[in-house]
mmCIF file with all atom_site columns, C-alpha atoms and ligand atoms in Angstrom:
data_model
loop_
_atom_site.group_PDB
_atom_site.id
_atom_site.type_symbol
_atom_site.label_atom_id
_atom_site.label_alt_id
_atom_site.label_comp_id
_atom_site.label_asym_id
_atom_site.label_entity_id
_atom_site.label_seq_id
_atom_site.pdbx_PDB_ins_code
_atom_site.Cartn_x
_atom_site.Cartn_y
_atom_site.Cartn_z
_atom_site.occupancy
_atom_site.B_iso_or_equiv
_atom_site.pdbx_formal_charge
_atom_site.auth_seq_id
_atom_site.auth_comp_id
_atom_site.auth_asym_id
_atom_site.auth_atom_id
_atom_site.pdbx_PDB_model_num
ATOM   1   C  CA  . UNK A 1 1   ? 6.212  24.978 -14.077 1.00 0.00 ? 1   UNK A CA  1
ATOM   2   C  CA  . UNK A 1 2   ? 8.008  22.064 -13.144 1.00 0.00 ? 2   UNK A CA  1
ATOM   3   C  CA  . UNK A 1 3   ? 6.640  18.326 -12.366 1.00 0.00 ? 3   UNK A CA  1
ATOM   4   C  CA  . UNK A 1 4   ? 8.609  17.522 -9.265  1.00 0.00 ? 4   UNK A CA  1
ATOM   5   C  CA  . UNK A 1 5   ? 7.896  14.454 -6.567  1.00 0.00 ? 5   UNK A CA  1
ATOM   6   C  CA  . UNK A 1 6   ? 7.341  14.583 -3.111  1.00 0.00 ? 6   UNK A CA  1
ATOM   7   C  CA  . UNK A 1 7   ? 7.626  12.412 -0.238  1.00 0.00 ? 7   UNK A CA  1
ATOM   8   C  CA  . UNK A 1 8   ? 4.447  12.347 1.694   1.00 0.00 ? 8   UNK A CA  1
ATOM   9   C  CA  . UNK A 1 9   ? 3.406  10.020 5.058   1.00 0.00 ? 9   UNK A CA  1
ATOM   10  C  CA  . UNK A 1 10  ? 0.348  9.942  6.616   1.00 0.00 ? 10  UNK A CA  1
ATOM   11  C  CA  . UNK A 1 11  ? 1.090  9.675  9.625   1.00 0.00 ? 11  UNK A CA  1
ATOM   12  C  CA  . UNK A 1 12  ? 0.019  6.644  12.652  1.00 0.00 ? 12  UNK A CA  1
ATOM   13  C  CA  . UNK A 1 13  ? -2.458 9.374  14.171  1.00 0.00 ? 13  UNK A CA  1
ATOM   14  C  CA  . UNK A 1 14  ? -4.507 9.347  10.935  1.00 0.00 ? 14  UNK A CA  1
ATOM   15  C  CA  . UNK A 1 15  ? -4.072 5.832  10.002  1.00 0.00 ? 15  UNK A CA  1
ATOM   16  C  CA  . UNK A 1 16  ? -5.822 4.893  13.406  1.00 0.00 ? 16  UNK A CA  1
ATOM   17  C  CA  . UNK A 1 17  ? -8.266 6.907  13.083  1.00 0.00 ? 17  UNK A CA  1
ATOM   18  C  CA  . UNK A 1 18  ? -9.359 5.766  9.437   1.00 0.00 ? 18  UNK A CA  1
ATOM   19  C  CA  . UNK A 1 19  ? -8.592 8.676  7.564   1.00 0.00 ? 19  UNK A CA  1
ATOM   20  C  CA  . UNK A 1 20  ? -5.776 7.314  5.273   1.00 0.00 ? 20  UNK A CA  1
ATOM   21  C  CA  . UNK A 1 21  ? -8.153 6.916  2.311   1.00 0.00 ? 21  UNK A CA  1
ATOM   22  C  CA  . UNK A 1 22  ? -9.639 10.285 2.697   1.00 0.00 ? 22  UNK A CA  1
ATOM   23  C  CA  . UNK A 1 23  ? -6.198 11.699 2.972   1.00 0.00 ? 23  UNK A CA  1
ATOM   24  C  CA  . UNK A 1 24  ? -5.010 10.517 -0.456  1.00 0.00 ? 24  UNK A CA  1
ATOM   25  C  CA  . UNK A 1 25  ? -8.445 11.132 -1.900  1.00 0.00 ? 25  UNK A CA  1
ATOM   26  C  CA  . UNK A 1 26  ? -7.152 14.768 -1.098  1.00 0.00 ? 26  UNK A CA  1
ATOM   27  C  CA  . UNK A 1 27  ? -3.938 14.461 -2.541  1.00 0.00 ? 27  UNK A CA  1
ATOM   28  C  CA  . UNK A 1 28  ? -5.373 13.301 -5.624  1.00 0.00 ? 28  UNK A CA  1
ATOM   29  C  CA  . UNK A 1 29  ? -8.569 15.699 -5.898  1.00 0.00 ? 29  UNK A CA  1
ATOM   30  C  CA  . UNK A 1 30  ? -5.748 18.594 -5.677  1.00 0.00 ? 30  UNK A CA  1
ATOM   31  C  CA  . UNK A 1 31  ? -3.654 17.438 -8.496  1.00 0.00 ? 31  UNK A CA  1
ATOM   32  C  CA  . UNK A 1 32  ? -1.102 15.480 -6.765  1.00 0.00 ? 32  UNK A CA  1
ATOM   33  C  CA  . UNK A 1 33  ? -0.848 11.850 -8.478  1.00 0.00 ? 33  UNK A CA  1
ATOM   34  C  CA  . UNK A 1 34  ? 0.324  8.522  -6.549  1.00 0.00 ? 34  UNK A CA  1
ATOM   35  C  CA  . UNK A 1 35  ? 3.349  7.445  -8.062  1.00 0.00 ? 35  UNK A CA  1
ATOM   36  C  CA  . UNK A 1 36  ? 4.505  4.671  -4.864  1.00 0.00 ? 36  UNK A CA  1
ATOM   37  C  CA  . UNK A 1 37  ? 2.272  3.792  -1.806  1.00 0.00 ? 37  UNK A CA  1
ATOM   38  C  CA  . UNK A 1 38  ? 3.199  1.449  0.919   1.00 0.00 ? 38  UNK A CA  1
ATOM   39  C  CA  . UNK A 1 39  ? 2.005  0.994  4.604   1.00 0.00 ? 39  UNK A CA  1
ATOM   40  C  CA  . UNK A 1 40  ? 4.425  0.187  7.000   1.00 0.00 ? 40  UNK A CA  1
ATOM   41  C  CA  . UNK A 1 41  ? 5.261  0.566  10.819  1.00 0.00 ? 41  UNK A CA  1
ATOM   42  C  CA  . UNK A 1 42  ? 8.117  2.496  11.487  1.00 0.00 ? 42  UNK A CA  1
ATOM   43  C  CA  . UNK A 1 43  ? 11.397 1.040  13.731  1.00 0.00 ? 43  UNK A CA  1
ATOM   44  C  CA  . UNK A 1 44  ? 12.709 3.850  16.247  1.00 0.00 ? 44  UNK A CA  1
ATOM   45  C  CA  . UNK A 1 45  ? 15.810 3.692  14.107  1.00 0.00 ? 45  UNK A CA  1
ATOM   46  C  CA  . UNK A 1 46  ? 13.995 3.812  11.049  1.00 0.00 ? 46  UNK A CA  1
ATOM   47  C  CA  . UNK A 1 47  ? 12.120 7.250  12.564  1.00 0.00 ? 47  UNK A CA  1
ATOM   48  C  CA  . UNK A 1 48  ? 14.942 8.278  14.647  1.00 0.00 ? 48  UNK A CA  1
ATOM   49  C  CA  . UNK A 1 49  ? 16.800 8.484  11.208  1.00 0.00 ? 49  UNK A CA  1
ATOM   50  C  CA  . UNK A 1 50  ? 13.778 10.291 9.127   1.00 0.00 ? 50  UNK A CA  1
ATOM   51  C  CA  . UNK A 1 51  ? 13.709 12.784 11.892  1.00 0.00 ? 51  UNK A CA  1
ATOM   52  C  CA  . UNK A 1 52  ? 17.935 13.295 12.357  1.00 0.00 ? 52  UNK A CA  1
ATOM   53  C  CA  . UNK A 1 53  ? 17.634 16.788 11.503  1.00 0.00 ? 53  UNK A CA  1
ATOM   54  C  CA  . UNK A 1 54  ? 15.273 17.355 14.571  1.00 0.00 ? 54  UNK A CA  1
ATOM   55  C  CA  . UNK A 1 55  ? 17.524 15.633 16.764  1.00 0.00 ? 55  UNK A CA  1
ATOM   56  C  CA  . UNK A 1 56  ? 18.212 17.357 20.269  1.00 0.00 ? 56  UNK A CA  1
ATOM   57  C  CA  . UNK A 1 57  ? 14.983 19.425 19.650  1.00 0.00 ? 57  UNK A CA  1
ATOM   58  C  CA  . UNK A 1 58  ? 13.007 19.230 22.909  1.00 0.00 ? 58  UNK A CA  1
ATOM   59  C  CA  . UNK A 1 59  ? 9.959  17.155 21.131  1.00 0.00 ? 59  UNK A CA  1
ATOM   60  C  CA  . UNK A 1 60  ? 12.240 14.484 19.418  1.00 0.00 ? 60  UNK A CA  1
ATOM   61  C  CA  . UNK A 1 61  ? 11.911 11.646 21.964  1.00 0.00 ? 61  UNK A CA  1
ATOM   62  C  CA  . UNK A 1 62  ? 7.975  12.671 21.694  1.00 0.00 ? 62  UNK A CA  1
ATOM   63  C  CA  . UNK A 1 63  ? 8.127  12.528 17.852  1.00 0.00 ? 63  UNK A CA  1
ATOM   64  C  CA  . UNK A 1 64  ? 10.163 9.634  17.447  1.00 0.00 ? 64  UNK A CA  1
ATOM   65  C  CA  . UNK A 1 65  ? 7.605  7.615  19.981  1.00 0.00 ? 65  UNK A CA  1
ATOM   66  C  CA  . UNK A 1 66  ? 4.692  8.839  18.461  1.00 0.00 ? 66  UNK A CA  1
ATOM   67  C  CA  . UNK A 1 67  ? 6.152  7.949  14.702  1.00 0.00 ? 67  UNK A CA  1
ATOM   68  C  CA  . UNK A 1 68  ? 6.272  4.486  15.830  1.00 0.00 ? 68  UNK A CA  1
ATOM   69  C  CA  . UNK A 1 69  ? 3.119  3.777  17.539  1.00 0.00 ? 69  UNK A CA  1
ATOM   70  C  CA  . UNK A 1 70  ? 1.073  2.695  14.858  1.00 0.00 ? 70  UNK A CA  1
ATOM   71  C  CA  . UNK A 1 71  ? 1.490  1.959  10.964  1.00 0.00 ? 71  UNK A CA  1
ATOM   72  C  CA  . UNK A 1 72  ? 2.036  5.061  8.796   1.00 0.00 ? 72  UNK A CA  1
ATOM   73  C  CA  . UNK A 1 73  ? 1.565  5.092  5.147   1.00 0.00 ? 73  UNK A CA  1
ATOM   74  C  CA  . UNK A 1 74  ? 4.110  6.287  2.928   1.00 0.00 ? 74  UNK A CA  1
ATOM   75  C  CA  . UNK A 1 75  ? 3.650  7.975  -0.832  1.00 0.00 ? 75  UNK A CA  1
ATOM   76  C  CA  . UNK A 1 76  ? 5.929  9.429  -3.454  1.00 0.00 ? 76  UNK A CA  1
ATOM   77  C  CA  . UNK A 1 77  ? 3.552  12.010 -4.610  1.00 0.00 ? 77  UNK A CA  1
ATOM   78  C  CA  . UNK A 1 78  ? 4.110  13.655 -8.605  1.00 0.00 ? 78  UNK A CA  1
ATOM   79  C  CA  . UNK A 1 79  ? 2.246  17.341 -9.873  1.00 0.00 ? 79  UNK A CA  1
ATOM   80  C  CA  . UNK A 1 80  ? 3.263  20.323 -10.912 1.00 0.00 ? 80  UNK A CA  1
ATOM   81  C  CA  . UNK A 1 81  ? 5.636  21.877 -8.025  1.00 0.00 ? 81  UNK A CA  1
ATOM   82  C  CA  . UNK A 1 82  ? 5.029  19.011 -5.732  1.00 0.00 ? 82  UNK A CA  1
ATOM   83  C  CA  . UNK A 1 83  ? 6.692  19.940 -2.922  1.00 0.00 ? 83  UNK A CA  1
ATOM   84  C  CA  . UNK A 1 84  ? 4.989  22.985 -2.194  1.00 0.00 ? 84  UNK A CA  1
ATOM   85  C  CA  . UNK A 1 85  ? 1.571  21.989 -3.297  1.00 0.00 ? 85  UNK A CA  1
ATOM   86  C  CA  . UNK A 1 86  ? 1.741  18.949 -1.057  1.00 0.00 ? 86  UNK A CA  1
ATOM   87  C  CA  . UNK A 1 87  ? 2.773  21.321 1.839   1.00 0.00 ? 87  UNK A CA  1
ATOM   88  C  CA  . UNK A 1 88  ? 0.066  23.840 1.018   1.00 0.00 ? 88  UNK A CA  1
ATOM   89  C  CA  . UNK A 1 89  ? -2.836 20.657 0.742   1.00 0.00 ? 89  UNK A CA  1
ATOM   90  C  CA  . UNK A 1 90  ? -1.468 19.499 4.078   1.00 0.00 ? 90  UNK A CA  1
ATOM   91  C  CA  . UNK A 1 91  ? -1.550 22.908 6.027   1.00 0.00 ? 91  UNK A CA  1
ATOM   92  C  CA  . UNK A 1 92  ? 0.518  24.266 8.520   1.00 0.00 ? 92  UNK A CA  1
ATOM   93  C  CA  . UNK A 1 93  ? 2.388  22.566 11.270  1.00 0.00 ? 93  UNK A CA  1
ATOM   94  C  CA  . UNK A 1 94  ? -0.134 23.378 13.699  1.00 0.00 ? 94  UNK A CA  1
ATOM   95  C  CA  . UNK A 1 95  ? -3.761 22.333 13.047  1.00 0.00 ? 95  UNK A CA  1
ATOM   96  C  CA  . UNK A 1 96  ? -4.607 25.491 14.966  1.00 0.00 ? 96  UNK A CA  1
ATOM   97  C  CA  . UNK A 1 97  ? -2.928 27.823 12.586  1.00 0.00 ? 97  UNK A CA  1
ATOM   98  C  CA  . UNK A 1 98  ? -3.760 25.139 9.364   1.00 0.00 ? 98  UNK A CA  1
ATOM   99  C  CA  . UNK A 1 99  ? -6.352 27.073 6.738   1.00 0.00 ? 99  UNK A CA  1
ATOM   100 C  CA  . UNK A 1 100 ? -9.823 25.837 6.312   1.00 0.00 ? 100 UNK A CA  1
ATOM   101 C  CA  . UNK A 1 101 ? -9.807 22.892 3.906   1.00 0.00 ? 101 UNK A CA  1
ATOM   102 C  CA  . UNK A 1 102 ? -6.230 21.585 4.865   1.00 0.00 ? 102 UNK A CA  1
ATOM   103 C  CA  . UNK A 1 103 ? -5.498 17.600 6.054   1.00 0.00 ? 103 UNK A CA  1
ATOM   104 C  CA  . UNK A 1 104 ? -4.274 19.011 9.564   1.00 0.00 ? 104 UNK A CA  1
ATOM   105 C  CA  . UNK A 1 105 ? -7.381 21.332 9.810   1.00 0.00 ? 105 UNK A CA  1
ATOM   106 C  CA  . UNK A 1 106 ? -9.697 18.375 8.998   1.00 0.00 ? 106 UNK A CA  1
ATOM   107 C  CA  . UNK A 1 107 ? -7.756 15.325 10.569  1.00 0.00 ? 107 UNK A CA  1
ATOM   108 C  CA  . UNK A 1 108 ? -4.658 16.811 13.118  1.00 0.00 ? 108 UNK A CA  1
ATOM   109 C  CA  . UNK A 1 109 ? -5.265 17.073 16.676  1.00 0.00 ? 109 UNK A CA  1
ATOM   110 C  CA  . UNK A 1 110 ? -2.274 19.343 17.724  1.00 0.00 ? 110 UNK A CA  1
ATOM   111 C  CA  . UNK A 1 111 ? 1.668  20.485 16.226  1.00 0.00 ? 111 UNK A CA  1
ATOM   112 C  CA  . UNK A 1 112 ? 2.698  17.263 17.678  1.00 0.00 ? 112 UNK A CA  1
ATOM   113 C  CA  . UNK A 1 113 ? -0.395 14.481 16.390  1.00 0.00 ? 113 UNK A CA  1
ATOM   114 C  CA  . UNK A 1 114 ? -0.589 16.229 13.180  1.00 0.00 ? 114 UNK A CA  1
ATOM   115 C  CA  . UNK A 1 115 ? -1.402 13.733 10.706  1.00 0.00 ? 115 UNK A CA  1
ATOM   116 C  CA  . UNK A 1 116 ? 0.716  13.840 7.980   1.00 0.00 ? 116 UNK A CA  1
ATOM   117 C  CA  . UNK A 1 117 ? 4.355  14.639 6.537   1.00 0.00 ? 117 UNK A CA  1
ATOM   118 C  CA  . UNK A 1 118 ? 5.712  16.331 3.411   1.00 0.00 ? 118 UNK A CA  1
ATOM   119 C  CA  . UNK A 1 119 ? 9.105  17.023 2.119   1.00 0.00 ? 119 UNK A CA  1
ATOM   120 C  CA  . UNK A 1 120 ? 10.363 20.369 2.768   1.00 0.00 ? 120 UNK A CA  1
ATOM   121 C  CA  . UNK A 1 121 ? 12.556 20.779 -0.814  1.00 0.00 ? 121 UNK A CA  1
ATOM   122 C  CA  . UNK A 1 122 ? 13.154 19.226 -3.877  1.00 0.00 ? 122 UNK A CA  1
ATOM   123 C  CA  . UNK A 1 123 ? 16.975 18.149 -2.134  1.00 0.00 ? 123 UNK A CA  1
ATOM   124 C  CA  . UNK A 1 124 ? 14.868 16.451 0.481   1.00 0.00 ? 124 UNK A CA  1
ATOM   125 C  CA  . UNK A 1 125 ? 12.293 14.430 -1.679  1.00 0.00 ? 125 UNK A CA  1
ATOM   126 C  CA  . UNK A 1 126 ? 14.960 12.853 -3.130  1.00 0.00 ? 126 UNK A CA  1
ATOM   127 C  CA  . UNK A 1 127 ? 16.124 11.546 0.078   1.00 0.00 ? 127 UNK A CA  1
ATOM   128 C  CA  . UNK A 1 128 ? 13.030 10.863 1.595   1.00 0.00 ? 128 UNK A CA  1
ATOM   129 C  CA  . UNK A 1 129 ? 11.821 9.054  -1.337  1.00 0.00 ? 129 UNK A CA  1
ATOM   130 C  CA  . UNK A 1 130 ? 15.027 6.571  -1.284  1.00 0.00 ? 130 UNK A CA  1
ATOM   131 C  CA  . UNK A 1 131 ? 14.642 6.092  2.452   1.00 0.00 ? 131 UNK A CA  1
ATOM   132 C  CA  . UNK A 1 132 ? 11.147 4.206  1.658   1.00 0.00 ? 132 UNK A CA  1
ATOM   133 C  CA  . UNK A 1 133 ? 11.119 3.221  -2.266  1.00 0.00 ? 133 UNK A CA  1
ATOM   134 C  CA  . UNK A 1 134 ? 13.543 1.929  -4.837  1.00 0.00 ? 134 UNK A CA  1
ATOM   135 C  CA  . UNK A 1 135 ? 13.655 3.233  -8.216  1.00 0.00 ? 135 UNK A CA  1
ATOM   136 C  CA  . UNK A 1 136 ? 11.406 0.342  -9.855  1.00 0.00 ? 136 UNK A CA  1
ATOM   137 C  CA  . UNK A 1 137 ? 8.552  1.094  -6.720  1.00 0.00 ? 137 UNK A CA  1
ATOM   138 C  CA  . UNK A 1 138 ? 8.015  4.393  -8.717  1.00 0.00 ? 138 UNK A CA  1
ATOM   139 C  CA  . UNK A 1 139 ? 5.336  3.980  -11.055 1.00 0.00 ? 139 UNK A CA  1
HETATM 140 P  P1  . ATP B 2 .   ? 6.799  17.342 8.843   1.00 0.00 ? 201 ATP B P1  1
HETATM 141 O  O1  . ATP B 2 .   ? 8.307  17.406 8.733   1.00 0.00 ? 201 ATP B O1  1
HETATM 142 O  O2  . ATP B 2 .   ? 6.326  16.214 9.720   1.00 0.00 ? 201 ATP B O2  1
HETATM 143 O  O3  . ATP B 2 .   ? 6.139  17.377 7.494   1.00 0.00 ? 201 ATP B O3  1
HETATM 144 P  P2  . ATP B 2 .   ? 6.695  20.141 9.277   1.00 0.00 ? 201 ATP B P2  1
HETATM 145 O  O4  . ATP B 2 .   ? 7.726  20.224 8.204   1.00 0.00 ? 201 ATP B O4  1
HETATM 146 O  O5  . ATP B 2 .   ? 5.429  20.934 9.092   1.00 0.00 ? 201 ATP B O5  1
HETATM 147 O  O6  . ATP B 2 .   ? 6.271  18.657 9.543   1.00 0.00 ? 201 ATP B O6  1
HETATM 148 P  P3  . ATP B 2 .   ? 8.807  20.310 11.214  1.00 0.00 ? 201 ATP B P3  1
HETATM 149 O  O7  . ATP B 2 .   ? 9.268  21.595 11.789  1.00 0.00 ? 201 ATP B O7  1
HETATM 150 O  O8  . ATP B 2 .   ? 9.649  19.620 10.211  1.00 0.00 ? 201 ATP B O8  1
HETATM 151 O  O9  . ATP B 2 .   ? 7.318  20.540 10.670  1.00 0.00 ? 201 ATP B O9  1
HETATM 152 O  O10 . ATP B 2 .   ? 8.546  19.326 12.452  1.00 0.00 ? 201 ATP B O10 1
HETATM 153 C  C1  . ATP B 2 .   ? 8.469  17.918 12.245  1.00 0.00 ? 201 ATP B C1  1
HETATM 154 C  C2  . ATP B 2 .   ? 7.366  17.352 13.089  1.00 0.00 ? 201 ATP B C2  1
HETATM 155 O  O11 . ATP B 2 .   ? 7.746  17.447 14.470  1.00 0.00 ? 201 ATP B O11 1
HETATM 156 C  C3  . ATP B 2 .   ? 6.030  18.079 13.012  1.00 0.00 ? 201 ATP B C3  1
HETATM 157 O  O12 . ATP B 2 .   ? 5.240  17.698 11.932  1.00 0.00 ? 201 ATP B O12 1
HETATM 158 C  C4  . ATP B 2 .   ? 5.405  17.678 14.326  1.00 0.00 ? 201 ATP B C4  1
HETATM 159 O  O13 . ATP B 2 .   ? 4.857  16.352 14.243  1.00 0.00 ? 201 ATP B O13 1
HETATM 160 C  C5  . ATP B 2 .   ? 6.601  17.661 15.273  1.00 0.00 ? 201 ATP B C5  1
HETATM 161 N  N1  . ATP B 2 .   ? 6.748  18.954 15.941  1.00 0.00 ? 201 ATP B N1  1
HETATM 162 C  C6  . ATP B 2 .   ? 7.243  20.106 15.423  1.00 0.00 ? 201 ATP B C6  1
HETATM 163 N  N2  . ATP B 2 .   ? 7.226  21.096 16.316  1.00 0.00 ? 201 ATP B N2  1
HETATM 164 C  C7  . ATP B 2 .   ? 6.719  20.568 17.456  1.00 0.00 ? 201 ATP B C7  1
HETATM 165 C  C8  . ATP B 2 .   ? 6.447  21.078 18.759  1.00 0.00 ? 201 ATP B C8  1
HETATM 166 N  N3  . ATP B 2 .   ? 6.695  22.349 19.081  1.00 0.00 ? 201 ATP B N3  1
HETATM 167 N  N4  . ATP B 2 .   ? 5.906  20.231 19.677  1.00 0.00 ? 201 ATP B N4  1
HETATM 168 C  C9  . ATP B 2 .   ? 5.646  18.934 19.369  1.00 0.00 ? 201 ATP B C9  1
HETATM 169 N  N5  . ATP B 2 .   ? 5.882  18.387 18.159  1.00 0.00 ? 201 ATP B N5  1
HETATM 170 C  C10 . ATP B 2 .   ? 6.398  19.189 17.208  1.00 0.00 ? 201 ATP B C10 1
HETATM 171 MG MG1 . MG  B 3 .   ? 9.483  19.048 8.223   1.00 0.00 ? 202 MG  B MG1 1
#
């Protein structure tokens, strides 16, 4: 199997509410090592951008304010097929249809306050990861 890297965020619902720590904890328990970490507090340009491909959707303006409201932190995660394991330790969209054990089962409050993201392909990661880290961030 491959070692990939993902582009995970933990997003400002979770941050607020103290569970950032416990969040990586996760990520790390399930194989997923921290290559890059940085807090930060998004522009609306800055998440306006990260969310482009959502753009016209009818919960963008929602997304975009709620992406903005409070600091986020941002990690380039590395394990063997990252991408998918990161997606499969942070659950489904919606907390309500996440599996037991998942970050948005234990720490989202609904599809739209769901605390975390994760890249959705390898293509992705790559872009994600740029849009927060430079090469020498990536340890
Ligand atoms: P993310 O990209 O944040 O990792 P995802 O890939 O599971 O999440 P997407 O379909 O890419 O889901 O949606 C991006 C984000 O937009 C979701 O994580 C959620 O915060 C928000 N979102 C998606 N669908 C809805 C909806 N129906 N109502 C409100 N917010 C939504
Ligand atoms: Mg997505």
């Amino acid at each position: 199997m491959a070692i990939e890297r993902t582009l995970s965020m933990i997003k400002p619902d979770a941050v607020a509410a103290g569970n950032a720590g416990a969040i990586l904890q996760h990520f790390e328990d399930n194989g997923l090592r921290v290559v890059a970490c940085r807090k930060t507090q998004l522009t609306q340009a800055q998440a306006e951008a990260f969310y482009a491909v959502h753009a016209g959707r009818p919960f963008y303006g929602e997304l975009v304010e709620f992406m903005t409201e409070g600091p986020i932190f941002a990690q380039v995660l590395e394990g063997e097929n990252a991408v998918k394991a990161h997606r499969d330790v942070m659950g489904a969209t919606n907390p309500k249809d996440a599996a037991d054990g998942t970050i948005r089962k234990l720490y989202a409050e609904s599809i739209g306050r769901n605390a975390c993201h994760g890249s959705d392909s390898a293509e992705n990661a790559a872009i994600e990861i740029a849009f927060f880290f430079a090469a020498s961030d990536l340890l």
